Amino acid sequence: MMAATCSDTTIISSRHHKPRAMVSSVVCNGTARIVYNAVSGMLKGSVVDSCDNNFAVNGVLHQPFSLDEPSTSLADFSITDGDTGEQFTVLNIPVEWLPIVNVVTKATHYHLRISHPTIRFETKELLIGNRADLEIQQHLGAIVERSGGEKPCVHLGPMTIKIVASQRIEPGFRRESICDNLSHPIVEQSEDFLV
């Protein structure tokens, strides 16, 4: 920063002409574990890629899943980077519940499928009972909240996340000091508020 020392100083302020933006992105291919809470209508889980990068995945269904209604609904997802804490929100993602009948027990279970350009997931294995409890304890921990007496199911499968977001930053000020005694203007520029 340069300062003018003459008594007759005129300060002219102007904005930069080039707008600046900060670009953030998440690209992740890994194994996801997702638990659906029927009481709150929330999907909670995490995805871990081959380099052990961890991302928290939280989804809120617009309408809670019901056996009587259509199997497709919309959800708003929030993805949080475990390393940086950056959070990305993607709205109106279609979520499908696919009925799968167990050939041994003849019970119908619902597998989760998310098919969107930013988030893709499909249940490859549905963990129930003790196996679900073990998976929650080892991988999800405090992420999953339980309602009274509810036995959670863990949807295990591959997940792909591709999000690119940009944030516009307000341009800084550029100051030009002109002194009557000097032939050249003095230019000051700073991103700090103490200019």
Short mmCIF file of C-alpha atoms in Angstrom, two decimals:
data_model
loop_
_atom_site.label_atom_id
_atom_site.label_comp_id
_atom_site.label_asym_id
_atom_site.label_seq_id
_atom_site.Cartn_x
_atom_site.Cartn_y
_atom_site.Cartn_z
CA MET A 1 0.00 0.00 0.00
CA MET A 2 1.35 3.44 -0.87
CA ALA A 3 0.47 6.65 0.92
CA ALA A 4 0.48 10.19 -0.42
CA THR A 5 2.14 12.81 1.76
CA CYS A 6 1.02 16.03 0.10
CA SER A 7 -1.62 18.28 1.60
CA ASP A 8 -3.79 18.64 -1.52
CA THR A 9 -4.73 14.98 -2.17
CA THR A 10 -7.81 13.84 -4.07
CA ILE A 11 -8.89 10.20 -3.72
CA ILE A 12 -10.83 8.58 -6.54
CA SER A 13 -12.37 5.14 -5.92
CA SER A 14 -13.49 2.73 -8.58
CA ARG A 15 -14.44 -0.94 -8.82
CA HIS A 16 -12.53 -3.62 -10.71
CA HIS A 17 -14.12 -4.41 -14.05
CA LYS A 18 -13.56 -8.18 -13.92
CA PRO A 19 -15.97 -10.07 -11.65
CA ARG A 20 -14.30 -12.83 -9.69
CA ALA A 21 -15.72 -16.17 -8.61
CA MET A 22 -14.62 -18.95 -6.34
CA VAL A 23 -15.24 -22.42 -7.82
CA SER A 24 -15.59 -25.50 -5.61
CA SER A 25 -16.25 -29.05 -6.69
CA VAL A 26 -16.83 -32.55 -5.38
CA VAL A 27 -16.14 -35.61 -7.49
CA CYS A 28 -16.46 -38.87 -5.62
CA ASN A 29 -16.92 -42.53 -6.57
CA GLY A 30 -17.19 -44.80 -3.57
CA THR A 31 -19.19 -47.07 -1.32
CA ALA A 32 -22.15 -45.49 0.45
CA ARG A 33 -24.08 -46.55 3.50
CA ILE A 34 -27.48 -44.85 3.82
CA VAL A 35 -30.15 -45.24 6.49
CA TYR A 36 -33.74 -44.06 6.02
CA ASN A 37 -35.62 -42.80 9.08
CA ALA A 38 -39.33 -43.27 8.38
CA VAL A 39 -40.42 -41.00 11.24
CA SER A 40 -38.43 -37.93 10.15
CA GLY A 41 -38.40 -38.72 6.41
CA MET A 42 -34.62 -38.29 6.31
CA LEU A 43 -31.87 -40.20 4.55
CA LYS A 44 -28.55 -40.09 6.39
CA GLY A 45 -25.27 -41.72 5.59
CA SER A 46 -21.77 -41.41 4.26
CA VAL A 47 -19.73 -42.30 1.21
CA VAL A 48 -16.05 -43.24 1.30
CA ASP A 49 -13.97 -43.33 -1.90
CA SER A 50 -10.86 -45.40 -2.72
CA CYS A 51 -8.56 -42.72 -1.22
CA ASP A 52 -10.48 -42.77 2.11
CA ASN A 53 -12.08 -39.36 1.45
CA ASN A 54 -15.30 -39.20 3.44
CA PHE A 55 -18.47 -37.28 2.57
CA ALA A 56 -21.62 -37.03 4.70
CA VAL A 57 -24.86 -37.44 2.76
CA ASN A 58 -28.10 -36.05 4.20
CA GLY A 59 -31.40 -36.06 2.35
CA VAL A 60 -34.84 -34.79 3.28
CA LEU A 61 -37.77 -36.26 1.36
CA HIS A 62 -40.49 -33.81 0.37
CA GLN A 63 -43.03 -36.50 1.33
CA PRO A 64 -42.08 -39.44 3.58
CA PHE A 65 -42.03 -42.82 1.85
CA SER A 66 -45.29 -44.73 2.13
CA LEU A 67 -46.22 -48.19 0.89
CA ASP A 68 -49.59 -46.85 -0.34
CA GLU A 69 -48.21 -44.07 -2.56
CA PRO A 70 -46.03 -44.04 -5.68
CA SER A 71 -42.48 -45.28 -5.20
CA THR A 72 -40.81 -42.11 -6.54
CA SER A 73 -40.49 -38.88 -4.60
CA LEU A 74 -38.23 -35.83 -4.51
CA ALA A 75 -35.57 -35.03 -1.93
CA ASP A 76 -33.18 -32.19 -1.12
CA PHE A 77 -29.64 -33.42 -0.47
CA SER A 78 -26.80 -31.87 1.46
CA ILE A 79 -23.27 -33.18 0.83
CA THR A 80 -20.54 -32.27 3.34
CA ASP A 81 -16.84 -32.80 2.65
CA GLY A 82 -15.32 -34.55 5.66
CA ASP A 83 -11.90 -32.91 5.16
CA THR A 84 -12.77 -29.29 4.41
CA GLY A 85 -16.26 -29.00 5.88
CA GLU A 86 -17.59 -27.50 2.64
CA GLN A 87 -21.30 -28.12 2.22
CA PHE A 88 -23.13 -28.44 -1.08
CA THR A 89 -26.92 -28.54 -1.45
CA VAL A 90 -28.72 -30.11 -4.39
CA LEU A 91 -32.50 -29.68 -4.61
CA ASN A 92 -35.29 -31.81 -6.09
CA ILE A 93 -33.41 -35.08 -6.62
CA PRO A 94 -35.69 -37.99 -7.64
CA VAL A 95 -35.57 -40.89 -5.18
CA GLU A 96 -37.04 -44.27 -6.11
CA TRP A 97 -38.02 -47.13 -3.81
CA LEU A 98 -37.90 -50.46 -5.65
CA PRO A 99 -39.79 -53.42 -4.14
CA ILE A 100 -37.62 -56.54 -3.88
CA VAL A 101 -39.08 -59.84 -2.66
CA ASN A 102 -36.79 -62.09 -0.64
CA VAL A 103 -36.93 -65.54 -2.25
CA VAL A 104 -36.49 -67.35 1.08
CA THR A 105 -38.72 -65.37 3.47
CA LYS A 106 -41.11 -63.98 0.83
CA ALA A 107 -40.89 -60.62 2.61
CA THR A 108 -40.90 -57.44 0.52
CA HIS A 109 -38.07 -54.99 1.14
CA TYR A 110 -37.51 -51.68 -0.62
CA HIS A 111 -34.21 -50.82 -2.26
CA LEU A 112 -33.19 -47.21 -2.77
CA ARG A 113 -32.21 -45.76 -6.14
CA ILE A 114 -31.09 -42.19 -6.83
CA SER A 115 -30.54 -41.40 -10.50
CA HIS A 116 -29.51 -37.80 -11.18
CA PRO A 117 -26.52 -36.21 -12.99
CA THR A 118 -25.11 -34.95 -9.66
CA ILE A 119 -25.87 -37.95 -7.40
CA ARG A 120 -26.19 -41.61 -8.36
CA PHE A 121 -26.81 -44.47 -5.95
CA GLU A 122 -28.38 -47.90 -6.02
CA THR A 123 -28.79 -50.38 -3.18
CA LYS A 124 -26.75 -53.50 -3.92
CA GLU A 125 -27.15 -54.99 -0.45
CA LEU A 126 -29.79 -54.28 2.19
CA LEU A 127 -28.53 -54.90 5.72
CA ILE A 128 -31.14 -55.68 8.39
CA GLY A 129 -31.00 -56.51 12.10
CA ASN A 130 -27.66 -57.23 13.77
CA ARG A 131 -25.72 -56.72 10.54
CA ALA A 132 -27.28 -53.26 10.16
CA ASP A 133 -26.47 -52.41 13.80
CA LEU A 134 -22.85 -53.49 13.29
CA GLU A 135 -22.54 -51.43 10.09
CA ILE A 136 -24.02 -48.37 11.80
CA GLN A 137 -21.69 -48.74 14.76
CA GLN A 138 -18.56 -49.18 12.61
CA HIS A 139 -19.20 -46.69 9.80
CA LEU A 140 -22.02 -44.28 10.61
CA GLY A 141 -21.94 -43.85 14.38
CA ALA A 142 -23.66 -40.70 15.60
CA ILE A 143 -24.95 -39.78 12.13
CA VAL A 144 -27.93 -42.10 12.53
CA GLU A 145 -30.65 -41.14 14.99
CA ARG A 146 -33.02 -43.86 16.08
CA SER A 147 -36.69 -43.58 16.86
CA GLY A 148 -38.17 -45.67 19.65
CA GLY A 149 -38.12 -49.35 18.75
CA GLU A 150 -37.27 -48.77 15.08
CA LYS A 151 -34.90 -51.31 13.55
CA PRO A 152 -32.87 -49.52 10.90
CA CYS A 153 -31.98 -50.92 7.50
CA VAL A 154 -28.69 -49.93 5.89
CA HIS A 155 -28.65 -49.46 2.12
CA LEU A 156 -25.16 -50.40 0.93
CA GLY A 157 -24.02 -49.70 -2.63
CA PRO A 158 -21.92 -47.63 -5.02
CA MET A 159 -22.44 -43.85 -5.09
CA THR A 160 -21.20 -41.24 -7.54
CA ILE A 161 -21.23 -37.54 -6.66
CA LYS A 162 -20.35 -34.82 -9.19
CA ILE A 163 -21.01 -31.26 -8.05
CA VAL A 164 -19.46 -28.03 -9.30
CA ALA A 165 -20.47 -24.79 -7.59
CA SER A 166 -19.33 -21.22 -8.06
CA GLN A 167 -19.72 -18.29 -5.73
CA ARG A 168 -19.44 -14.71 -6.90
CA ILE A 169 -17.17 -12.52 -4.82
CA GLU A 170 -17.77 -8.79 -4.58
CA PRO A 171 -14.94 -6.97 -6.35
CA GLY A 172 -12.55 -4.92 -4.24
CA PHE A 173 -11.96 -1.18 -4.39
CA ARG A 174 -9.15 0.47 -6.28
CA ARG A 175 -8.06 3.86 -5.06
CA GLU A 176 -6.10 6.44 -6.93
CA SER A 177 -4.54 9.35 -5.07
CA ILE A 178 -3.70 12.42 -7.10
CA CYS A 179 -1.41 15.10 -5.65
CA ASP A 180 -1.02 18.54 -7.16
CA ASN A 181 2.77 18.42 -6.71
CA LEU A 182 3.26 14.98 -8.36
CA SER A 183 3.01 14.25 -12.06
CA HIS A 184 2.02 10.56 -11.59
CA PRO A 185 -1.05 9.34 -9.69
CA ILE A 186 -0.48 6.95 -6.80
CA VAL A 187 -2.56 3.77 -7.11
CA GLU A 188 -3.62 1.87 -3.99
CA GLN A 189 -5.32 -1.50 -4.10
CA SER A 190 -6.13 -3.85 -1.26
CA GLU A 191 -8.62 -6.57 -0.38
CA ASP A 192 -8.25 -5.63 3.27
CA PHE A 193 -10.73 -3.33 4.95
CA LEU A 194 -7.86 -1.30 6.46
CA VAL A 195 -6.90 0.55 3.26
#
